[in-house]
């Protein structure tokens, strides 16, 4: 028997090796168009980032090694251009010489894979625009980086796009990532993809979501300009296209083989094409989705290798069937892992398959053992309880939870089965009730109507029906943000305050930070006669579903002048320089775990610890709120503490020391400069006259050499809003708030004598006549002069204002940030 295999990577090489192990006598020839066979294409981005340092490690096999070990002829640089099904021959072109030959087969295996998409965008063929699909592609990108490329635009937010973005950052390249969809990693639902967005931004990747590329242009100096459909222009030295993959079906189509509805080669369960002597595997074929039974293209290495084994089995007469592709996958996003298996909510909705979902945020291992971080898990299941899909994101333990759920799903498990799983437990690795068990418990309670849940994306619908929101978190938590319109009763007080709940309420929706306290409140209220549902995943999931996790996290140069960028294995994890070395005078260290707390929670923890310290004592705090990085420095300055160490990675950590003597803090101010060199203005109002006054003072103070810090809170936030409408998912209440408030500096009105617009128009006309700079120009002047605009995060949450709605150059912060700035100057205004 003579078997010809088209394509020598993943599927083709695996099929050839399996065939030889099953049939020592078979003639096996593999034709590969490229110069390499069986290379680790999934590892290409990591060689760009120098994580995989040895290029040769990417070459799993070579033609020589396959000939020596398996007696298989691998011919690289040979392209199969056509198939004659009746004659059982293929036409092969040797690319180096152009010579064409004919070769005979008894069985033919098509494994030509796919090709990266290059849509007809103007300028796409310009020099400096690359794809990453082969080893030569990788070599060209590395060469460009070594030649001095310092700015890159990555187009596409799938696996390759995200991995390339990370690894270019590892090489200290500035990266902008452009994705036409409103999220990266489309195999995830938006509320789980949100955590990938946060991680990308925390490591300095500039995200442009919901925006496509309009054109590329090569500049005279050799750089590129990438123009987006929104009009935004991005400068680049190189561009990496990671838009998607199309199956290489050309020779199959020309041979008359049937092509499926999703544009892949149609195969049966034995992986035979419409010709019984021709098999097809890998990225080129259309598969059946294991969960939905729909037809799809799912280009993953794991399924391709399994298909290769099954095709080889069938060729030699060992009956074997392929049972569908589940789509189990995982991706590294800097320190974060994000994975999924089965169907997403988007796919189930598209296909009209009914489902329910729960979201939980348990620790990666026992909370009392150091280092536990949240694992965000979303479980999707049918109304009968059958598992349909699962997704997870986190810093530890994501892979094993996805693997357990993928295995359970493959075996037809239900949510009840998850509660019975006996999984490995020790404090460093898990919990007695593993997150997989917990997901099963929550879903089981939902199905049994013991504790029904409402997903965040259905919240507006429930509120429109008359539901009442009840926040059962502590005041320190709710002061940092609540869902608009929610009542607040802390869980410990709920039993004594049930009478405060509105009589005749159709349904009460409880929520807390992550879901557990909301569930406890739900059970209390349900047993007191109320109809109650719990917001699954709590405030954490609501925030993620609302914003998709996209927000800017700029650094503050005046506060981080001493910071150093550690650009080895984690390029943009900011680490503050040690101000003074620890000494033996430090008598004790108080450690605080403030993970999971939002502003002002970590600050209150610090305040409590400070009361327990003496001179020379250290306070070491760990928090998961990214904004705490700025706040802890402001807190230290206000309290006269020395910042010994401050780091920002997947968690924020800081070590503070109470000085030995009152004079010990001299010279360790977080913000350099004299106190009278600073001016702070708190803008509370959005009245035009008051805002004009604020910016006139700010520009005047700046002209006198003052360092300006402006803190915008409540109505003042409207000054920072963009003039144009920003399309973003909002709740009904948030949309109402947005319509009632002015949008940006050009829409403000006078506090008095507005006179239906006439008074405001007159003032604006007089400003123009007497050459008074417009408000928007004064704002830009302050920013260009090095001033800082800080948006109050707590007010943003209360008023439903999202980061995407604010003008560029704005920072976010809490009260400690504002007070830290105010402490630096003798000029402080509240307007």
mmCIF file with all atom_site columns, C-alpha atoms in Angstrom, residues 191-192 195 330 336-339 358-366 371-379 390-403 405 429-431 434-436 438-439 514 537 540-541 624 650-651:
data_model
loop_
_atom_site.group_PDB
_atom_site.id
_atom_site.type_symbol
_atom_site.label_atom_id
_atom_site.label_alt_id
_atom_site.label_comp_id
_atom_site.label_asym_id
_atom_site.label_entity_id
_atom_site.label_seq_id
_atom_site.pdbx_PDB_ins_code
_atom_site.Cartn_x
_atom_site.Cartn_y
_atom_site.Cartn_z
_atom_site.occupancy
_atom_site.B_iso_or_equiv
_atom_site.pdbx_formal_charge
_atom_site.auth_seq_id
_atom_site.auth_comp_id
_atom_site.auth_asym_id
_atom_site.auth_atom_id
_atom_site.pdbx_PDB_model_num
ATOM 1  C CA . UNK A 1 191 ? -17.264 38.800 31.235 1.00 0.00 ? 191 UNK A CA 1
ATOM 2  C CA . UNK A 1 192 ? -14.356 36.322 31.319 1.00 0.00 ? 192 UNK A CA 1
ATOM 3  C CA . UNK A 1 195 ? -9.736  39.706 32.908 1.00 0.00 ? 195 UNK A CA 1
ATOM 4  C CA . UNK A 1 330 ? -6.087  27.790 27.079 1.00 0.00 ? 330 UNK A CA 1
ATOM 5  C CA . UNK A 1 336 ? -2.893  35.291 33.614 1.00 0.00 ? 336 UNK A CA 1
ATOM 6  C CA . UNK A 1 337 ? -4.294  32.079 32.151 1.00 0.00 ? 337 UNK A CA 1
ATOM 7  C CA . UNK A 1 338 ? -7.636  32.004 30.325 1.00 0.00 ? 338 UNK A CA 1
ATOM 8  C CA . UNK A 1 339 ? -9.231  28.768 29.182 1.00 0.00 ? 339 UNK A CA 1
ATOM 9  C CA . UNK A 1 358 ? -23.398 30.603 37.021 1.00 0.00 ? 358 UNK A CA 1
ATOM 10 C CA . UNK A 1 359 ? -20.176 32.465 37.749 1.00 0.00 ? 359 UNK A CA 1
ATOM 11 C CA . UNK A 1 360 ? -18.021 32.039 40.834 1.00 0.00 ? 360 UNK A CA 1
ATOM 12 C CA . UNK A 1 361 ? -14.758 33.607 42.016 1.00 0.00 ? 361 UNK A CA 1
ATOM 13 C CA . UNK A 1 362 ? -13.202 31.120 44.468 1.00 0.00 ? 362 UNK A CA 1
ATOM 14 C CA . UNK A 1 363 ? -9.575  31.051 45.551 1.00 0.00 ? 363 UNK A CA 1
ATOM 15 C CA . UNK A 1 364 ? -7.086  29.000 43.571 1.00 0.00 ? 364 UNK A CA 1
ATOM 16 C CA . UNK A 1 365 ? -6.300  27.082 46.749 1.00 0.00 ? 365 UNK A CA 1
ATOM 17 C CA . UNK A 1 366 ? -7.141  27.223 50.452 1.00 0.00 ? 366 UNK A CA 1
ATOM 18 C CA . UNK A 1 371 ? -0.661  32.992 47.618 1.00 0.00 ? 371 UNK A CA 1
ATOM 19 C CA . UNK A 1 372 ? -4.282  32.202 46.883 1.00 0.00 ? 372 UNK A CA 1
ATOM 20 C CA . UNK A 1 373 ? -5.681  34.282 44.027 1.00 0.00 ? 373 UNK A CA 1
ATOM 21 C CA . UNK A 1 374 ? -9.168  34.324 42.500 1.00 0.00 ? 374 UNK A CA 1
ATOM 22 C CA . UNK A 1 375 ? -10.157 31.870 39.772 1.00 0.00 ? 375 UNK A CA 1
ATOM 23 C CA . UNK A 1 376 ? -13.049 33.306 37.772 1.00 0.00 ? 376 UNK A CA 1
ATOM 24 C CA . UNK A 1 377 ? -15.137 30.342 36.603 1.00 0.00 ? 377 UNK A CA 1
ATOM 25 C CA . UNK A 1 378 ? -18.227 30.444 34.412 1.00 0.00 ? 378 UNK A CA 1
ATOM 26 C CA . UNK A 1 379 ? -20.294 27.275 34.008 1.00 0.00 ? 379 UNK A CA 1
ATOM 27 C CA . UNK A 1 390 ? -17.061 26.226 30.977 1.00 0.00 ? 390 UNK A CA 1
ATOM 28 C CA . UNK A 1 391 ? -14.614 29.118 31.030 1.00 0.00 ? 391 UNK A CA 1
ATOM 29 C CA . UNK A 1 392 ? -12.059 30.293 33.543 1.00 0.00 ? 392 UNK A CA 1
ATOM 30 C CA . UNK A 1 393 ? -9.456  33.008 34.043 1.00 0.00 ? 393 UNK A CA 1
ATOM 31 C CA . UNK A 1 394 ? -6.953  33.528 36.815 1.00 0.00 ? 394 UNK A CA 1
ATOM 32 C CA . UNK A 1 395 ? -3.347  33.384 37.870 1.00 0.00 ? 395 UNK A CA 1
ATOM 33 C CA . UNK A 1 396 ? -3.223  29.860 39.248 1.00 0.00 ? 396 UNK A CA 1
ATOM 34 C CA . UNK A 1 397 ? -5.149  26.614 38.834 1.00 0.00 ? 397 UNK A CA 1
ATOM 35 C CA . UNK A 1 398 ? -7.066  27.544 35.675 1.00 0.00 ? 398 UNK A CA 1
ATOM 36 C CA . UNK A 1 399 ? -5.675  24.698 33.583 1.00 0.00 ? 399 UNK A CA 1
ATOM 37 C CA . UNK A 1 400 ? -6.577  21.922 36.006 1.00 0.00 ? 400 UNK A CA 1
ATOM 38 C CA . UNK A 1 401 ? -10.138 23.216 36.502 1.00 0.00 ? 401 UNK A CA 1
ATOM 39 C CA . UNK A 1 402 ? -10.713 23.464 32.743 1.00 0.00 ? 402 UNK A CA 1
ATOM 40 C CA . UNK A 1 403 ? -9.237  19.996 32.238 1.00 0.00 ? 403 UNK A CA 1
ATOM 41 C CA . UNK A 1 405 ? -14.557 20.169 33.400 1.00 0.00 ? 405 UNK A CA 1
ATOM 42 C CA . UNK A 1 429 ? -3.084  23.119 45.684 1.00 0.00 ? 429 UNK A CA 1
ATOM 43 C CA . UNK A 1 430 ? -6.801  23.378 46.264 1.00 0.00 ? 430 UNK A CA 1
ATOM 44 C CA . UNK A 1 431 ? -9.644  23.456 48.748 1.00 0.00 ? 431 UNK A CA 1
ATOM 45 C CA . UNK A 1 434 ? -12.730 22.514 44.987 1.00 0.00 ? 434 UNK A CA 1
ATOM 46 C CA . UNK A 1 435 ? -13.863 25.336 42.696 1.00 0.00 ? 435 UNK A CA 1
ATOM 47 C CA . UNK A 1 436 ? -15.238 22.672 40.337 1.00 0.00 ? 436 UNK A CA 1
ATOM 48 C CA . UNK A 1 438 ? -18.440 24.846 44.089 1.00 0.00 ? 438 UNK A CA 1
ATOM 49 C CA . UNK A 1 439 ? -19.574 25.538 40.527 1.00 0.00 ? 439 UNK A CA 1
ATOM 50 C CA . UNK A 1 514 ? -18.473 37.505 44.527 1.00 0.00 ? 514 UNK A CA 1
ATOM 51 C CA . UNK A 1 537 ? -20.728 36.313 40.500 1.00 0.00 ? 537 UNK A CA 1
ATOM 52 C CA . UNK A 1 540 ? -17.218 41.400 40.408 1.00 0.00 ? 540 UNK A CA 1
ATOM 53 C CA . UNK A 1 541 ? -19.081 39.787 37.503 1.00 0.00 ? 541 UNK A CA 1
ATOM 54 C CA . UNK A 1 624 ? -5.706  42.914 44.227 1.00 0.00 ? 624 UNK A CA 1
ATOM 55 C CA . UNK A 1 650 ? -0.870  40.309 39.210 1.00 0.00 ? 650 UNK A CA 1
ATOM 56 C CA . UNK A 1 651 ? -1.172  41.724 42.741 1.00 0.00 ? 651 UNK A CA 1
#
